Tab-separated table of C-alpha atoms in Angstrom:
chain	number	residue	atom	x	y	z
A	126	UNK	CA	20.386	5.647	92.674
A	127	UNK	CA	20.010	2.157	90.438
A	128	UNK	CA	20.537	-1.022	91.605
A	129	UNK	CA	23.363	-2.640	89.836
A	130	UNK	CA	22.659	-6.297	89.430
A	131	UNK	CA	25.794	-8.365	89.561
A	132	UNK	CA	25.118	-11.808	87.696
A	133	UNK	CA	27.733	-14.845	88.644
A	134	UNK	CA	27.772	-17.174	85.314
A	135	UNK	CA	29.443	-19.848	86.626
A	136	UNK	CA	29.070	-23.473	87.225
A	137	UNK	CA	30.384	-27.160	85.872
A	138	UNK	CA	27.226	-28.152	83.967
A	139	UNK	CA	27.386	-31.614	85.736
A	140	UNK	CA	24.197	-31.012	88.136
A	141	UNK	CA	21.625	-31.352	85.405
A	142	UNK	CA	23.455	-33.668	83.091
A	143	UNK	CA	23.195	-34.566	80.303
A	144	UNK	CA	21.179	-31.742	79.092
A	145	UNK	CA	23.372	-29.505	80.754
A	146	UNK	CA	27.148	-29.477	80.404
A	147	UNK	CA	30.500	-27.761	80.970
A	148	UNK	CA	30.364	-25.462	77.995
A	149	UNK	CA	26.638	-24.790	78.459
A	150	UNK	CA	25.649	-25.589	81.867
A	151	UNK	CA	21.994	-24.834	83.044
A	152	UNK	CA	21.762	-20.829	83.232
A	153	UNK	CA	21.757	-20.736	79.402
A	154	UNK	CA	18.958	-23.378	79.324
A	155	UNK	CA	14.984	-23.125	79.100
A	156	UNK	CA	14.114	-25.379	81.945
A	157	UNK	CA	11.205	-23.398	83.795
A	158	UNK	CA	9.995	-21.237	81.512
A	159	UNK	CA	10.504	-20.349	77.572
A	160	UNK	CA	13.659	-17.982	78.803
A	161	UNK	CA	16.818	-19.300	79.668
A	162	UNK	CA	17.630	-18.827	83.512
A	163	UNK	CA	20.164	-16.636	83.050
A	164	UNK	CA	17.612	-14.239	81.240
A	165	UNK	CA	15.111	-14.721	83.972
A	166	UNK	CA	17.524	-13.416	86.224
A	167	UNK	CA	17.820	-9.923	84.686
A	168	UNK	CA	14.244	-10.021	83.839
A	169	UNK	CA	13.140	-10.473	87.233
A	170	UNK	CA	14.679	-7.291	88.227
A	171	UNK	CA	12.422	-5.379	85.874
A	172	UNK	CA	10.441	-4.022	88.562
A	173	UNK	CA	13.376	-2.325	90.312
A	174	UNK	CA	15.204	0.806	89.074
A	175	UNK	CA	18.070	-0.741	88.150
A	176	UNK	CA	21.713	-0.093	85.508
A	177	UNK	CA	22.849	-2.552	83.440
A	178	UNK	CA	24.323	-5.581	84.846
A	179	UNK	CA	27.685	-7.002	85.468
A	180	UNK	CA	28.008	-10.809	84.454
A	181	UNK	CA	31.038	-12.629	85.312
A	182	UNK	CA	31.645	-15.573	83.636
A	183	UNK	CA	34.496	-17.517	82.023
A	184	UNK	CA	36.111	-17.069	78.466
A	185	UNK	CA	34.050	-20.245	77.109
A	186	UNK	CA	30.765	-18.787	77.724
A	187	UNK	CA	31.427	-14.917	76.646
A	188	UNK	CA	29.506	-15.527	73.569
A	189	UNK	CA	26.268	-17.534	74.753
A	190	UNK	CA	26.012	-14.599	77.569
A	191	UNK	CA	26.435	-11.611	75.215
A	192	UNK	CA	23.827	-13.336	72.904
A	193	UNK	CA	21.453	-14.566	75.509
A	194	UNK	CA	21.216	-11.016	77.152
A	195	UNK	CA	20.991	-9.460	73.770
A	196	UNK	CA	18.096	-11.643	73.183
A	197	UNK	CA	16.329	-9.988	76.073
A	198	UNK	CA	17.169	-6.325	74.958
A	199	UNK	CA	20.344	-6.138	77.187
A	200	UNK	CA	22.940	-4.910	74.688
A	201	UNK	CA	25.813	-3.570	76.362
A	202	UNK	CA	26.029	-5.277	79.973
A	203	UNK	CA	29.609	-5.580	81.620
A	204	UNK	CA	31.198	-8.991	80.959
A	205	UNK	CA	33.771	-9.816	83.089
A	206	UNK	CA	36.032	-12.680	82.135
A	207	UNK	CA	37.515	-14.695	85.061
A	208	UNK	CA	41.017	-16.072	83.716
A	209	UNK	CA	40.554	-18.955	86.736
A	210	UNK	CA	37.813	-20.207	88.627
A	211	UNK	CA	38.094	-18.892	92.349
A	212	UNK	CA	35.041	-19.526	93.646
A	213	UNK	CA	32.669	-16.985	94.670
A	214	UNK	CA	34.997	-14.138	96.488
A	215	UNK	CA	37.336	-13.048	93.932
A	216	UNK	CA	34.388	-12.610	91.249
A	217	UNK	CA	32.568	-10.654	93.504
A	218	UNK	CA	35.330	-8.487	94.493
A	219	UNK	CA	36.165	-7.821	90.707
A	220	UNK	CA	32.043	-6.990	89.861
A	221	UNK	CA	32.489	-4.421	93.224
A	222	UNK	CA	35.514	-2.479	92.062
A	223	UNK	CA	33.942	-2.563	88.275
A	224	UNK	CA	30.776	-0.587	89.778
A	225	UNK	CA	32.477	1.763	91.749
A	226	UNK	CA	34.366	2.829	88.514
A	227	UNK	CA	30.587	3.735	87.410
A	228	UNK	CA	29.475	4.734	90.755
A	229	UNK	CA	31.367	5.065	94.034
A	230	UNK	CA	28.085	4.881	96.308
A	231	UNK	CA	27.016	1.974	93.961
A	232	UNK	CA	24.671	-0.632	95.545
A	233	UNK	CA	24.647	-4.316	94.026
A	234	UNK	CA	22.569	-7.115	93.881
A	235	UNK	CA	24.869	-10.500	93.895
A	236	UNK	CA	22.663	-13.137	91.791
A	237	UNK	CA	23.286	-16.605	90.686
A	238	UNK	CA	22.700	-16.992	87.243
A	239	UNK	CA	20.426	-20.145	87.513
A	240	UNK	CA	18.240	-19.922	90.075
A	241	UNK	CA	14.514	-20.255	90.068
A	242	UNK	CA	11.999	-17.616	91.542
A	243	UNK	CA	8.456	-18.657	90.992
A	244	UNK	CA	6.706	-15.006	92.933
A	245	UNK	CA	8.504	-12.173	91.540
A	246	UNK	CA	6.541	-9.896	93.220
A	247	UNK	CA	7.422	-11.254	96.879
A	248	UNK	CA	11.122	-11.206	94.967
A	249	UNK	CA	10.934	-7.724	94.206
A	250	UNK	CA	9.478	-6.560	97.406
A	251	UNK	CA	12.423	-8.331	99.465
A	252	UNK	CA	15.041	-6.697	97.126
A	253	UNK	CA	13.561	-3.496	98.240
A	254	UNK	CA	13.911	-3.993	101.895
A	255	UNK	CA	17.464	-5.531	101.326
A	256	UNK	CA	18.563	-2.676	99.333
A	257	UNK	CA	17.360	-0.188	101.848
A	258	UNK	CA	19.317	-1.818	104.770
A	259	UNK	CA	22.093	-2.360	102.486
A	260	UNK	CA	22.049	1.371	101.783
A	261	UNK	CA	22.818	1.924	105.776
A	262	UNK	CA	25.905	0.075	105.538
A	263	UNK	CA	25.136	-3.519	106.355
A	264	UNK	CA	26.048	-6.884	104.198
A	265	UNK	CA	22.644	-8.426	103.260
A	266	UNK	CA	21.767	-11.802	102.551
A	267	UNK	CA	18.746	-13.612	101.826
A	268	UNK	CA	17.062	-16.248	104.245
A	269	UNK	CA	14.698	-18.701	102.262
A	270	UNK	CA	11.808	-19.749	104.668
A	271	UNK	CA	12.542	-23.711	104.570
A	272	UNK	CA	9.557	-25.861	103.093
A	273	UNK	CA	11.092	-28.868	103.807
A	274	UNK	CA	13.822	-30.998	105.812
A	275	UNK	CA	16.653	-29.875	103.033
A	276	UNK	CA	20.243	-31.533	102.921
A	277	UNK	CA	21.024	-29.882	100.028
A	278	UNK	CA	21.138	-26.547	100.871
A	279	UNK	CA	23.314	-24.341	104.039
A	280	UNK	CA	21.235	-22.662	106.625
A	281	UNK	CA	21.357	-19.193	108.306
A	282	UNK	CA	20.782	-19.281	112.127
A	283	UNK	CA	19.663	-15.678	113.248
A	284	UNK	CA	19.650	-14.044	116.278
A	285	UNK	CA	16.806	-14.240	118.626
A	286	UNK	CA	14.930	-10.514	118.738
A	287	UNK	CA	17.200	-9.003	116.344
A	288	UNK	CA	14.604	-7.695	114.163
A	289	UNK	CA	14.422	-4.399	112.688
A	290	UNK	CA	11.514	-4.596	110.580
A	291	UNK	CA	13.053	-5.390	107.476
A	292	UNK	CA	16.049	-7.469	108.496
A	293	UNK	CA	17.586	-10.291	110.875
A	294	UNK	CA	20.985	-10.740	112.746
A	295	UNK	CA	23.055	-13.316	111.866
A	296	UNK	CA	23.966	-15.784	114.241
A	297	UNK	CA	26.119	-18.281	112.180
A	298	UNK	CA	25.869	-19.841	108.594
A	299	UNK	CA	25.381	-23.704	109.034
A	300	UNK	CA	26.711	-25.991	106.159
A	301	UNK	CA	24.469	-28.793	104.452
A	302	UNK	CA	23.382	-30.899	107.229
A	303	UNK	CA	22.805	-34.759	107.445
A	304	UNK	CA	18.832	-35.759	107.198
A	305	UNK	CA	18.224	-35.837	111.175
A	306	UNK	CA	19.720	-32.181	111.510
A	307	UNK	CA	17.764	-30.838	109.041
A	308	UNK	CA	14.657	-31.855	110.517
A	309	UNK	CA	15.676	-29.880	113.172
A	310	UNK	CA	16.482	-27.010	111.934
A	311	UNK	CA	13.103	-27.213	109.438
A	312	UNK	CA	11.264	-27.994	113.704
A	313	UNK	CA	13.194	-25.378	114.855
A	314	UNK	CA	12.173	-22.530	112.237
A	315	UNK	CA	8.643	-23.699	112.519
A	316	UNK	CA	8.582	-23.289	116.567
A	317	UNK	CA	11.118	-20.219	116.758
A	318	UNK	CA	11.359	-18.823	113.219
A	319	UNK	CA	15.302	-19.029	113.805
A	320	UNK	CA	16.491	-20.857	110.660
A	321	UNK	CA	16.426	-19.943	107.204
A	322	UNK	CA	17.812	-21.540	104.033
A	323	UNK	CA	21.084	-20.006	102.866
A	324	UNK	CA	20.075	-18.899	99.116
A	325	UNK	CA	23.726	-17.462	98.168
A	326	UNK	CA	22.150	-14.085	97.243
A	327	UNK	CA	23.221	-11.016	98.512
A	328	UNK	CA	22.960	-7.182	98.333
A	329	UNK	CA	25.382	-4.374	99.638
A	330	UNK	CA	27.202	-1.320	98.886
A	331	UNK	CA	30.425	-2.097	96.720
A	332	UNK	CA	32.377	0.218	99.006
A	333	UNK	CA	31.069	-1.901	102.177
A	334	UNK	CA	31.931	-5.095	100.812
A	335	UNK	CA	35.625	-4.144	99.367
A	336	UNK	CA	35.944	-2.502	102.853
A	337	UNK	CA	35.339	-5.989	104.355
A	338	UNK	CA	37.172	-7.809	102.125
A	339	UNK	CA	40.227	-5.318	102.883
A	340	UNK	CA	39.997	-6.313	106.878
A	341	UNK	CA	39.699	-10.607	106.137
A	342	UNK	CA	41.352	-11.136	102.906
A	343	UNK	CA	43.088	-8.172	101.865
A	344	UNK	CA	45.466	-10.234	99.233
A	345	UNK	CA	42.125	-10.911	97.452
A	346	UNK	CA	41.435	-7.564	96.974
A	347	UNK	CA	44.896	-6.573	96.125
A	348	UNK	CA	45.566	-9.324	93.479
A	349	UNK	CA	42.059	-8.691	91.970
A	350	UNK	CA	42.527	-4.561	91.793
A	351	UNK	CA	45.755	-5.311	89.691
A	352	UNK	CA	43.979	-8.225	87.647
A	353	UNK	CA	40.922	-5.439	86.826
A	354	UNK	CA	43.935	-2.335	86.373
A	355	UNK	CA	45.702	-4.979	83.889
A	356	UNK	CA	42.771	-6.108	82.135
A	357	UNK	CA	42.316	-5.903	78.523
A	358	UNK	CA	38.777	-5.033	76.656
A	359	UNK	CA	38.145	-7.359	74.078
A	360	UNK	CA	35.206	-6.590	71.740
A	361	UNK	CA	32.393	-6.086	74.293
A	362	UNK	CA	34.306	-8.206	77.101
A	363	UNK	CA	36.139	-7.351	79.755
A	364	UNK	CA	39.483	-10.187	79.902
A	365	UNK	CA	40.754	-10.126	83.678
A	366	UNK	CA	44.750	-10.315	83.423
A	367	UNK	CA	45.352	-13.561	84.655
A	368	UNK	CA	48.553	-13.545	86.984
A	369	UNK	CA	47.268	-11.188	89.559
A	370	UNK	CA	43.723	-13.183	89.340
A	371	UNK	CA	45.224	-16.500	89.688
A	372	UNK	CA	47.003	-15.732	92.857
A	373	UNK	CA	43.567	-15.708	94.680
A	374	UNK	CA	42.604	-18.731	96.589
A	375	UNK	CA	39.520	-20.160	96.131
A	376	UNK	CA	36.884	-19.418	98.661
A	377	UNK	CA	33.023	-18.445	98.747
A	378	UNK	CA	32.234	-15.078	100.039
A	379	UNK	CA	30.294	-17.124	102.690
A	380	UNK	CA	33.828	-17.858	104.030
A	381	UNK	CA	35.471	-14.858	103.068
A	382	UNK	CA	33.209	-12.624	105.072
A	383	UNK	CA	30.088	-13.434	105.648
A	384	UNK	CA	30.827	-15.879	108.612
A	385	UNK	CA	33.232	-13.481	110.063
A	386	UNK	CA	31.469	-9.784	109.666
A	387	UNK	CA	29.463	-7.891	112.155
A	388	UNK	CA	27.629	-6.228	109.170
A	389	UNK	CA	25.617	-9.261	107.858
A	390	UNK	CA	21.969	-8.980	107.784
A	391	UNK	CA	19.268	-11.480	106.461
A	392	UNK	CA	16.186	-10.377	104.894
A	393	UNK	CA	13.465	-13.536	104.998
A	394	UNK	CA	12.598	-14.494	101.212
A	395	UNK	CA	9.303	-16.444	100.749
A	396	UNK	CA	9.195	-16.315	96.943
A	397	UNK	CA	8.970	-19.926	95.873
A	398	UNK	CA	12.785	-20.102	95.783
A	399	UNK	CA	14.763	-22.935	94.184
A	400	UNK	CA	18.647	-23.479	93.031
A	401	UNK	CA	17.415	-26.216	90.871
A	402	UNK	CA	20.328	-28.174	91.949
A	403	UNK	CA	19.351	-31.529	90.567
A	404	UNK	CA	16.723	-33.228	88.388
A	405	UNK	CA	14.714	-34.129	91.362
A	406	UNK	CA	14.952	-30.604	92.496
A	407	UNK	CA	13.551	-29.350	88.841
A	408	UNK	CA	10.680	-31.853	89.335
A	409	UNK	CA	10.218	-29.831	92.377
A	410	UNK	CA	9.524	-26.738	90.835
A	411	UNK	CA	7.408	-27.504	87.938
A	412	UNK	CA	3.916	-28.402	86.808
A	413	UNK	CA	3.055	-31.799	87.479
A	414	UNK	CA	0.187	-34.002	85.713
A	415	UNK	CA	-2.151	-35.690	87.910
A	416	UNK	CA	-0.287	-38.216	88.381
A	417	UNK	CA	2.835	-35.970	89.627
A	418	UNK	CA	4.723	-36.397	86.206
A	419	UNK	CA	6.686	-33.737	84.566
A	420	UNK	CA	7.014	-34.796	80.765
A	421	UNK	CA	8.822	-32.705	78.194
A	422	UNK	CA	9.198	-33.240	74.635
A	423	UNK	CA	8.155	-37.056	72.837
A	424	UNK	CA	6.939	-38.726	75.331
A	425	UNK	CA	4.642	-41.788	75.670
A	426	UNK	CA	3.913	-43.328	79.036
A	427	UNK	CA	1.396	-45.493	80.400
A	428	UNK	CA	1.353	-46.418	84.507
A	429	UNK	CA	4.009	-43.866	85.097
A	430	UNK	CA	3.878	-41.792	88.460
A	431	UNK	CA	5.932	-39.073	89.987
A	432	UNK	CA	8.672	-38.871	87.226
A	433	UNK	CA	10.605	-36.866	85.423
A	434	UNK	CA	10.763	-37.810	81.541
A	435	UNK	CA	12.526	-35.495	79.077
A	436	UNK	CA	12.920	-36.718	75.142
A	437	UNK	CA	13.368	-33.770	73.131
A	438	UNK	CA	14.745	-35.531	69.676
A	439	UNK	CA	13.486	-39.509	69.777
A	440	UNK	CA	9.952	-40.611	71.407
A	441	UNK	CA	10.762	-41.607	74.970
A	442	UNK	CA	8.291	-44.450	75.870
A	443	UNK	CA	7.880	-45.100	79.843
A	444	UNK	CA	5.896	-48.056	81.142
A	445	UNK	CA	4.967	-48.961	84.822
A	446	UNK	CA	7.635	-47.145	86.536
A	447	UNK	CA	7.734	-44.451	89.536
A	448	UNK	CA	9.881	-41.904	90.874
A	449	UNK	CA	12.272	-41.827	88.154
A	450	UNK	CA	14.058	-39.417	86.187
A	451	UNK	CA	15.078	-39.824	82.066
A	452	UNK	CA	16.650	-37.707	79.912
A	453	UNK	CA	17.533	-38.401	76.554
A	454	UNK	CA	19.743	-36.032	74.573
A	455	UNK	CA	21.618	-36.791	71.284
A	456	UNK	CA	24.591	-38.226	72.442
A	457	UNK	CA	23.655	-39.577	75.910
A	458	UNK	CA	20.954	-40.914	77.919
A	459	UNK	CA	20.174	-40.641	81.885
A	460	UNK	CA	18.094	-42.978	83.663
A	461	UNK	CA	17.900	-42.751	87.906
A	462	UNK	CA	15.988	-43.230	90.589
A	463	UNK	CA	14.769	-39.534	91.373
A	464	UNK	CA	15.436	-40.024	95.118
A	465	UNK	CA	18.954	-40.340	93.812
A	466	UNK	CA	19.321	-37.549	91.091
A	467	UNK	CA	22.069	-35.780	92.756
A	468	UNK	CA	24.516	-38.653	92.323
A	469	UNK	CA	24.547	-37.775	88.107
A	470	UNK	CA	27.658	-35.724	89.481
A	471	UNK	CA	29.631	-39.512	90.015
A	472	UNK	CA	28.317	-40.714	86.452
A	473	UNK	CA	29.963	-37.253	84.829
A	474	UNK	CA	32.954	-37.559	86.636
A	475	UNK	CA	33.455	-41.317	85.838
A	476	UNK	CA	32.992	-40.139	81.881
A	477	UNK	CA	35.364	-37.494	82.881
A	478	UNK	CA	38.371	-39.990	83.861
A	479	UNK	CA	37.301	-41.833	80.945
A	480	UNK	CA	37.503	-39.154	78.541
A	481	UNK	CA	34.003	-39.310	77.018
A	482	UNK	CA	33.259	-35.874	75.358
A	483	UNK	CA	29.785	-35.833	76.200
A	484	UNK	CA	30.837	-35.361	79.909
A	485	UNK	CA	31.323	-32.035	79.465
A	486	UNK	CA	30.484	-30.785	75.777
A	487	UNK	CA	27.657	-29.948	74.239
A	488	UNK	CA	26.849	-30.111	70.622
A	489	UNK	CA	26.052	-26.789	70.201
A	490	UNK	CA	28.668	-24.092	69.865
A	491	UNK	CA	28.414	-20.135	69.983
A	492	UNK	CA	30.388	-18.073	68.565
A	493	UNK	CA	30.513	-13.990	68.257
A	494	UNK	CA	29.447	-14.561	64.400
A	495	UNK	CA	26.706	-17.463	65.102
A	496	UNK	CA	26.095	-20.733	66.202
A	497	UNK	CA	26.856	-24.199	65.346
A	498	UNK	CA	24.960	-27.576	66.350
A	499	UNK	CA	26.811	-31.107	65.514
A	500	UNK	CA	24.725	-33.201	64.238
A	501	UNK	CA	26.692	-36.449	63.388
A	502	UNK	CA	30.172	-37.427	64.591
A	503	UNK	CA	31.918	-40.329	63.350
A	504	UNK	CA	35.476	-41.523	63.844
A	505	UNK	CA	36.600	-39.851	60.812
A	506	UNK	CA	33.875	-37.264	60.033
A	507	UNK	CA	31.564	-34.654	61.505
A	508	UNK	CA	28.735	-32.834	60.364
A	509	UNK	CA	27.379	-29.474	61.802
A	510	UNK	CA	24.713	-27.376	60.888
A	511	UNK	CA	25.701	-23.528	60.740
A	512	UNK	CA	23.958	-20.546	61.200
A	513	UNK	CA	25.690	-17.109	60.225
A	514	UNK	CA	24.245	-13.957	61.412
A	515	UNK	CA	23.849	-11.432	58.607
A	516	UNK	CA	27.094	-9.018	58.274
A	517	UNK	CA	29.216	-11.748	60.236
A	518	UNK	CA	32.326	-13.463	59.063
A	519	UNK	CA	34.256	-16.856	59.975
A	520	UNK	CA	38.227	-16.368	60.505
A	521	UNK	CA	40.170	-16.696	57.259
A	522	UNK	CA	41.759	-19.927	58.152
A	523	UNK	CA	43.284	-23.342	57.045
A	524	UNK	CA	43.487	-26.841	58.519
A	525	UNK	CA	46.325	-29.328	58.809
A	526	UNK	CA	43.957	-32.691	59.340
A	527	UNK	CA	40.582	-31.998	57.455
A	528	UNK	CA	38.870	-31.127	54.630
A	529	UNK	CA	35.600	-29.582	54.353
A	530	UNK	CA	32.495	-29.613	52.373
A	531	UNK	CA	29.823	-26.802	52.334
A	532	UNK	CA	26.580	-26.708	51.460
A	533	UNK	CA	23.961	-24.237	51.530
A	534	UNK	CA	20.848	-24.549	52.894
A	535	UNK	CA	19.295	-21.068	53.154
A	536	UNK	CA	20.519	-17.533	52.874
A	537	UNK	CA	23.813	-16.632	50.867
A	538	UNK	CA	27.396	-17.174	51.259
A	539	UNK	CA	30.383	-15.471	50.228
A	540	UNK	CA	33.194	-17.742	49.960
A	541	UNK	CA	36.591	-17.914	49.600
A	542	UNK	CA	38.329	-21.204	48.894
A	543	UNK	CA	41.942	-20.883	48.011
A	544	UNK	CA	42.802	-18.183	45.658
A	545	UNK	CA	38.911	-18.151	44.520
A	546	UNK	CA	36.326	-16.148	45.632
A	547	UNK	CA	32.668	-16.617	44.811
A	548	UNK	CA	28.917	-16.696	45.731
A	549	UNK	CA	27.038	-19.519	46.768
A	550	UNK	CA	23.140	-19.534	47.151
A	551	UNK	CA	20.881	-22.269	47.772
A	552	UNK	CA	21.262	-26.130	47.307
A	553	UNK	CA	25.207	-24.642	46.207
A	554	UNK	CA	28.186	-26.340	47.639
A	555	UNK	CA	31.637	-26.377	47.419
A	556	UNK	CA	34.775	-28.571	48.383
A	557	UNK	CA	37.625	-27.016	50.465
A	558	UNK	CA	40.729	-29.773	50.121
A	559	UNK	CA	42.837	-30.024	53.229
A	560	UNK	CA	45.711	-27.562	53.877
A	561	UNK	CA	43.481	-24.515	51.508
A	562	UNK	CA	43.181	-21.113	53.054
A	563	UNK	CA	38.981	-20.785	53.110
A	564	UNK	CA	36.423	-18.449	54.884
A	565	UNK	CA	32.656	-17.973	54.277
A	566	UNK	CA	30.771	-14.919	55.215
A	567	UNK	CA	26.928	-13.646	55.087
A	568	UNK	CA	26.534	-10.454	53.128
A	569	UNK	CA	22.719	-10.750	53.322
A	570	UNK	CA	20.073	-9.266	55.414
A	571	UNK	CA	19.087	-12.796	56.438
A	572	UNK	CA	20.487	-15.899	58.406
A	573	UNK	CA	22.975	-17.751	56.408
A	574	UNK	CA	22.691	-21.790	57.199
A	575	UNK	CA	24.774	-24.159	55.887
A	576	UNK	CA	25.966	-27.989	56.483
A	577	UNK	CA	29.415	-28.384	57.185
A	578	UNK	CA	31.135	-31.934	56.494
A	579	UNK	CA	34.630	-32.442	57.938
A	580	UNK	CA	36.518	-35.401	57.196
A	581	UNK	CA	39.848	-36.276	58.073
A	582	UNK	CA	42.355	-37.721	60.701
A	583	UNK	CA	41.954	-35.198	63.322
A	584	UNK	CA	38.437	-33.583	63.847
A	585	UNK	CA	39.073	-30.989	66.996
A	586	UNK	CA	38.149	-26.993	67.068
A	587	UNK	CA	42.320	-26.528	67.552
A	588	UNK	CA	43.011	-28.038	64.178
A	589	UNK	CA	42.550	-24.119	62.998
A	590	UNK	CA	45.034	-21.778	61.830
A	591	UNK	CA	43.608	-18.089	61.633
A	592	UNK	CA	45.394	-15.659	58.871
A	593	UNK	CA	42.509	-12.922	59.587
A	594	UNK	CA	39.722	-12.636	62.468
A	595	UNK	CA	37.661	-9.714	62.932
A	596	UNK	CA	37.011	-10.833	66.427
A	597	UNK	CA	40.627	-10.690	67.205
A	598	UNK	CA	41.009	-14.242	67.979
A	599	UNK	CA	44.189	-15.928	67.693
């Protein structure tokens, strides 16, 4: 029996703004290692016997998910595209139905894509215990051993004297507490071992989860099953049918099942776990200098203590500050008290209300043919650095509101510009007037890099009329 990983890759990208954005949330960032968090999530399962993962994400993230998994050797994951955000319960039901189509006795491990776990060996040992318990028909979650009075996590209260050697019975789930209550839970754990942080990770037989969901939330099973039956395979993705899936209520797996089932068990986890839910929690898990600082990128400091400073592009200079977070990106700068770092969500909400693009959009976009980065943006112009993978081609298209100028930086480009087709090599360029049908492809064996300068009255991505597209996009 191989364990089937189910990776939940959602998120709004607001808690680690401005580095994380809605179109490029934290699971795609390299925050705690040289790999991204979703890559770490899959890679840390290498000590277990696992099958190809099932990833649940939204349409806008599909190409970056596929790209990042391919980079760590996962060539054919099952990527389920949610047509609407409905929290974790419908997503997990969809993944379990897909797992049962592979193997009716499938055991799945449900893992958020954006958690940090420092001790992989301890994680593997806990996972092995959880699989053993799950095979006997239990719904297993992991209770993280609390190390401080956290107000940002939910808690699990376990039943006294319920240990079977591997797991504990669940007495109740507790919402995120205030500071005084959290201190009480920590004290109670240290005295009685009865309160754990709720990790949001699970192991169970897919069939057991579906059976319990049929008892407590049968509509979700029915709607999701219909959505799966009418799903469309789109390239390497499974696109769930929208109408049925959207009928689902938005509900977490905790509320839908875990708080109501009699089959719930907890496996304690002491593995350096964090959900990296704020800049402060990221500071907690990273190595610090002798003054308690975490510096990333081009940072110069004097008399700085207990701070997180990130400056990837420009030099960031910090002098005489303590307990601050400074994050500098190309289009936004965050300065915050480290103890109030979770309030960055309020800033993001405010920017969204004002329609400021950097609230949700990253300057990097992933496509099936490659990747682009916006390097400059003005009122009537946009400059992009575009990389096209060998053998790939952008769609045959035109624009009503903008002209484009392409300059090849490296590699070879095969270009269609109106009724002409020709080859461009390094340092050569072409101008595409507004309303002209055009396309570019990489016929070579090396990446094609070029600069695209857009000019016109409207420069958004929806000003594209596609005539041909090898990836099936409209």
